GROMACS .gro file of C-alpha atoms in nm:
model
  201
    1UNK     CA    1   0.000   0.000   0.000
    2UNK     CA    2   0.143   0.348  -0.136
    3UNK     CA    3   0.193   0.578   0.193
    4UNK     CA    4  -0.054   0.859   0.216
    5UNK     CA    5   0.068   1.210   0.111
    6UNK     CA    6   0.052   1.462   0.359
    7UNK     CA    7   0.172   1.753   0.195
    8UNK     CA    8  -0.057   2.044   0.125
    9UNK     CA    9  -0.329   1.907   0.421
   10UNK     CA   10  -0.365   1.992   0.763
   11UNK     CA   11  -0.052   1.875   0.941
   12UNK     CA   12   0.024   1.834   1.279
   13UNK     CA   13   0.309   2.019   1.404
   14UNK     CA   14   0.667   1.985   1.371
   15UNK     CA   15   0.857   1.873   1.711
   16UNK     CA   16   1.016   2.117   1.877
   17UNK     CA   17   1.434   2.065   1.910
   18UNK     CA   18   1.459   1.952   2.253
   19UNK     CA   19   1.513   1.659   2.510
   20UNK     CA   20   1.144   1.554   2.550
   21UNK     CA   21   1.166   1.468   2.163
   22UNK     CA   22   1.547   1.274   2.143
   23UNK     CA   23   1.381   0.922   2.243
   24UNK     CA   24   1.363   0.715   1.952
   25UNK     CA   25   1.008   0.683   1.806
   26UNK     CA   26   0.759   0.372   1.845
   27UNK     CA   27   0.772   0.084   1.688
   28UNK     CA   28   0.399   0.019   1.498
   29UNK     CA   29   0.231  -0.230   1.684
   30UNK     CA   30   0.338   0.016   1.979
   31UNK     CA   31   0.119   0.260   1.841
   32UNK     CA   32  -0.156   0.067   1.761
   33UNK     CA   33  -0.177  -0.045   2.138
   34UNK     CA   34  -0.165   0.332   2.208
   35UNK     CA   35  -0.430   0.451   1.980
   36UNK     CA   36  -0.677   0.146   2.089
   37UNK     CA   37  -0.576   0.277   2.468
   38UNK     CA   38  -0.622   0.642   2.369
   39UNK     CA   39  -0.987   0.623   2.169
   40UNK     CA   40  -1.119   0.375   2.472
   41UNK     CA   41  -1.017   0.571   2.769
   42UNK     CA   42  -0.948   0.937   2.699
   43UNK     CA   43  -1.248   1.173   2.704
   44UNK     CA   44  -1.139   1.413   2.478
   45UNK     CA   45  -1.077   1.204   2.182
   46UNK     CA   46  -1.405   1.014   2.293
   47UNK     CA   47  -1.595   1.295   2.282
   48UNK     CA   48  -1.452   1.426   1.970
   49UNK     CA   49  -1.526   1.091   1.814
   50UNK     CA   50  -1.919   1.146   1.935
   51UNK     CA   51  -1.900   1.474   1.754
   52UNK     CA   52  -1.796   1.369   1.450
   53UNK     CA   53  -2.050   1.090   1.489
   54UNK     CA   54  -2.327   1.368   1.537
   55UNK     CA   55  -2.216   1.581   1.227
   56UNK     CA   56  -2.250   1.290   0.993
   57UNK     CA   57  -1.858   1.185   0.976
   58UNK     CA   58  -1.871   0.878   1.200
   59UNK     CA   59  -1.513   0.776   1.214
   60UNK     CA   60  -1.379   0.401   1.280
   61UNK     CA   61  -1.046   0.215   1.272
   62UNK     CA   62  -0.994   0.241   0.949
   63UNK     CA   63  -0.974   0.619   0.976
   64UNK     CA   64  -0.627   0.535   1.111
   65UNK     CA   65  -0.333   0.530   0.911
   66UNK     CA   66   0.061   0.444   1.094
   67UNK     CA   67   0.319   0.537   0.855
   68UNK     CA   68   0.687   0.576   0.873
   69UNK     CA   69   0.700   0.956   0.791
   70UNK     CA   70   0.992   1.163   0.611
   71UNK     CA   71   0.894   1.482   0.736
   72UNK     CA   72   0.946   1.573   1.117
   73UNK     CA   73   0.569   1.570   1.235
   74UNK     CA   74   0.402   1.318   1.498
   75UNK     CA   75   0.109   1.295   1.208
   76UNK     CA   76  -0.114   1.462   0.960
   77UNK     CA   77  -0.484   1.488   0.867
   78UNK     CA   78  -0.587   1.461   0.504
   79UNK     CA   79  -0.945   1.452   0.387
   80UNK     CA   80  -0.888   1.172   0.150
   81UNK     CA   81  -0.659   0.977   0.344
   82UNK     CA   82  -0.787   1.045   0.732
   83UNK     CA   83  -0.543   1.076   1.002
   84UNK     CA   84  -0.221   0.937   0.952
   85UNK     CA   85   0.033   0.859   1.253
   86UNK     CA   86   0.393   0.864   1.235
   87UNK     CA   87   0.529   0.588   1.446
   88UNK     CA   88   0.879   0.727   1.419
   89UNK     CA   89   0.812   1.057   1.550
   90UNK     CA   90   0.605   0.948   1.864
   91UNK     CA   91   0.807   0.927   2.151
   92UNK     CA   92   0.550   0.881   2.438
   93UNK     CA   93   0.198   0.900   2.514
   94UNK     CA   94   0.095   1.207   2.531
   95UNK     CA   95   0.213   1.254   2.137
   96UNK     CA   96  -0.044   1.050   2.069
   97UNK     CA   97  -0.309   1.185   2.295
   98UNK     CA   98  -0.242   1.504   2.201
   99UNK     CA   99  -0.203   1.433   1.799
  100UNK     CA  100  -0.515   1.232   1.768
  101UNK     CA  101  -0.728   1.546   1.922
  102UNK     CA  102  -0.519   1.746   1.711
  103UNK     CA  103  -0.610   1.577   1.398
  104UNK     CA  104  -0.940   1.515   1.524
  105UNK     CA  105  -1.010   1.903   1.489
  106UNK     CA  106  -0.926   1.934   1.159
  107UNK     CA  107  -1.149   1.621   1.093
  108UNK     CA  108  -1.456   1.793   1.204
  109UNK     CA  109  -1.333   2.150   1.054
  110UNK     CA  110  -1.343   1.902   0.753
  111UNK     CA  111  -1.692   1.777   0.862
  112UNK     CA  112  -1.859   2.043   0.900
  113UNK     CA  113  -1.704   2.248   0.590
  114UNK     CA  114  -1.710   1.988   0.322
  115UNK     CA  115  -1.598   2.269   0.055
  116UNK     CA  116  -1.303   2.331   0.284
  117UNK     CA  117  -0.975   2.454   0.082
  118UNK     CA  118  -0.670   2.302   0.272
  119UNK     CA  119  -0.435   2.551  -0.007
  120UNK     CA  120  -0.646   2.877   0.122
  121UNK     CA  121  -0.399   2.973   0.406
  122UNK     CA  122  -0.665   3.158   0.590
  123UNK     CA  123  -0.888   2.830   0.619
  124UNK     CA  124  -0.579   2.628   0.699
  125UNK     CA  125  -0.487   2.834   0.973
  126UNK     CA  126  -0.822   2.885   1.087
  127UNK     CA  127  -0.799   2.502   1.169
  128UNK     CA  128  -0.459   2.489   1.297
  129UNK     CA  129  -0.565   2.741   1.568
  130UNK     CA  130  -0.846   2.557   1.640
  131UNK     CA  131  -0.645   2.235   1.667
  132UNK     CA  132  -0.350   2.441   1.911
  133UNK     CA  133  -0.595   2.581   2.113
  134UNK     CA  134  -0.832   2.299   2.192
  135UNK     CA  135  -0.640   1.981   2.132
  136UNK     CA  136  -0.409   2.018   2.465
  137UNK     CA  137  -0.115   2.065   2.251
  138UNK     CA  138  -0.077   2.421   2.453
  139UNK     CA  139  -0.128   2.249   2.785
  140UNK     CA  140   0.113   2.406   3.071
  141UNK     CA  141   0.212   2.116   3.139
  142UNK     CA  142   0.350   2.044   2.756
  143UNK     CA  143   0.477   2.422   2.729
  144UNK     CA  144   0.692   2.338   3.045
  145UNK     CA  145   0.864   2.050   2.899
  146UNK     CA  146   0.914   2.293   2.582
  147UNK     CA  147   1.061   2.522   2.811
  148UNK     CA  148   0.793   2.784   2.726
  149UNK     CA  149   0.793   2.969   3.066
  150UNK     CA  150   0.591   3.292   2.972
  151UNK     CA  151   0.269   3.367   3.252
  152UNK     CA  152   0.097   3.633   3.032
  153UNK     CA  153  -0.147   3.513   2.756
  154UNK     CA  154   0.082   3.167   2.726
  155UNK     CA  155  -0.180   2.989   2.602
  156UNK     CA  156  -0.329   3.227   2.306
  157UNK     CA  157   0.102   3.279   2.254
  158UNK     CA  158   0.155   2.903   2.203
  159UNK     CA  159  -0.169   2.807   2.009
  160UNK     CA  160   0.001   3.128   1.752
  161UNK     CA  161   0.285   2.990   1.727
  162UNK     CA  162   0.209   2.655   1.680
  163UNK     CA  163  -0.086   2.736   1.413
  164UNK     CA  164   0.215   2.936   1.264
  165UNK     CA  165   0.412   2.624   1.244
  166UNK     CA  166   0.153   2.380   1.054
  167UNK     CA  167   0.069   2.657   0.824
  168UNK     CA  168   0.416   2.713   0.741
  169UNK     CA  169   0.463   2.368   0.593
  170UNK     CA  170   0.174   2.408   0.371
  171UNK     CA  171   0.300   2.440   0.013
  172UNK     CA  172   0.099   2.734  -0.071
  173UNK     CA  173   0.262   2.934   0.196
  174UNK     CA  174   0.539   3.121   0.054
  175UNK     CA  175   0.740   3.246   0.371
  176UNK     CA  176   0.724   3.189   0.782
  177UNK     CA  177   0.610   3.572   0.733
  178UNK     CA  178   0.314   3.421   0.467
  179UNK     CA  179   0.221   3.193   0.760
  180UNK     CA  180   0.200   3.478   1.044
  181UNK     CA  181   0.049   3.696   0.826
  182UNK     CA  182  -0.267   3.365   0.801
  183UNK     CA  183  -0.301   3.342   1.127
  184UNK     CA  184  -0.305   3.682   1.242
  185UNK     CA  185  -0.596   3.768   0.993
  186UNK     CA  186  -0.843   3.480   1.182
  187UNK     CA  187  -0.676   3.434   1.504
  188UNK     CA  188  -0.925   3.626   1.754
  189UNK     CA  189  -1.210   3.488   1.551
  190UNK     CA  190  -1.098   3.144   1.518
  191UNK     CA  191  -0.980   3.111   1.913
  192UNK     CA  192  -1.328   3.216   1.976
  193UNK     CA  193  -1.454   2.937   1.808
  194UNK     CA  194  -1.476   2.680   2.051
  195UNK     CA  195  -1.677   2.411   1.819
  196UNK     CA  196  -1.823   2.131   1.939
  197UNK     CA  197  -1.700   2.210   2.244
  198UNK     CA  198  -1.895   2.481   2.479
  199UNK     CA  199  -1.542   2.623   2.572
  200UNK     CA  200  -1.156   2.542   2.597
  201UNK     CA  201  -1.122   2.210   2.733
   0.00000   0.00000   0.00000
């Protein structure tokens, strides 16, 4: 089976240089284990899962893809493909906790926008906020290990730039300047938009 392009889709985001990330990745069967573990037990994929169920996109195993990946992402979302997972790149459970929601997002973004353009920045990085701010991928607890420190607005700073990231890989962005320039036009209006759940988990 050919491997499922990623490029030009919603990706997840590229691993930051630094200890938490030097473990070598898992091995597949690893991550199958994981992913079973993570869509039984934890409540935000479950519910995410329900939500796509409720908008018409029911999702099951199938959905799943683990690859060996080139690029240096924990996984990717395509609309043809579903959510592929990068066994090489995952180095412990929360990557895969946090990449499933992640990719779950842009699933439902997908959903409920079936004319969605994944090559108009501003929609792509409409979704990658989405995804950074409501996946747990901004998480104290993950900005910590990132050594992300800041108090003030740390959240709404690392759901930028993390959107800023994804949206930088996308082959119709022309510059990390293009990228900012995407998310800064929907970021207030995209944070705000909290969809399906009532507020920031």
């Amino acid at each position: 089976r050919a491997r499922p392009r990623l490029q030009g889709q919603a990706m997840a985001q590229v691993k930051p240089p630094d200890a938490e990330y030097n473990a070598p990745g898992y091995t597949p069967a690893r991550t199958e284990r994981e992913l079973e573990d993570v869509v039984a037990r934890v409540p935000i994929v479950k519910f995410l899962l329900e939500a796509m169920e409720k908008a018409g996109c029911p999702v099951n195993k199938k959905f799943f893809h683990i690859e060996h990946c080139e690029q240096a992402v924990v996984g990717g979302f395509s609309p043809d493909v579903g959510i592929v997972m990068c066994h090489n790149n995952i180095s412990c459970r929360t990557d895969v906790e946090n990449m499933v929601a992640h990719e779950l997002i842009h699933a439902y973004d997908q959903c409920r926008n079936k004319h969605m353009n994944w090559l108009d920045l501003k929609q792509h990085a409409c979704s990658e906020v989405r995804a950074a701010n409501l996946s747990g991928d901004c998480h104290w607890v993950n900005e910590f290990f990132r050594m992300n420190w800041g108090y003030q607005a740390q959240h709404q700073t690392c759901v930028r730039r993390r959107a800023e990231l994804s949206v930088a890989m996308s082959p119709a962005c022309k510059s990390n300047e293009h990228a900012k320039a995407a998310v800064a036009e929907v970021f207030d209006q995209c944070f705000r938009d909290t969809r399906p759940f009532d507020d920031i988990p």
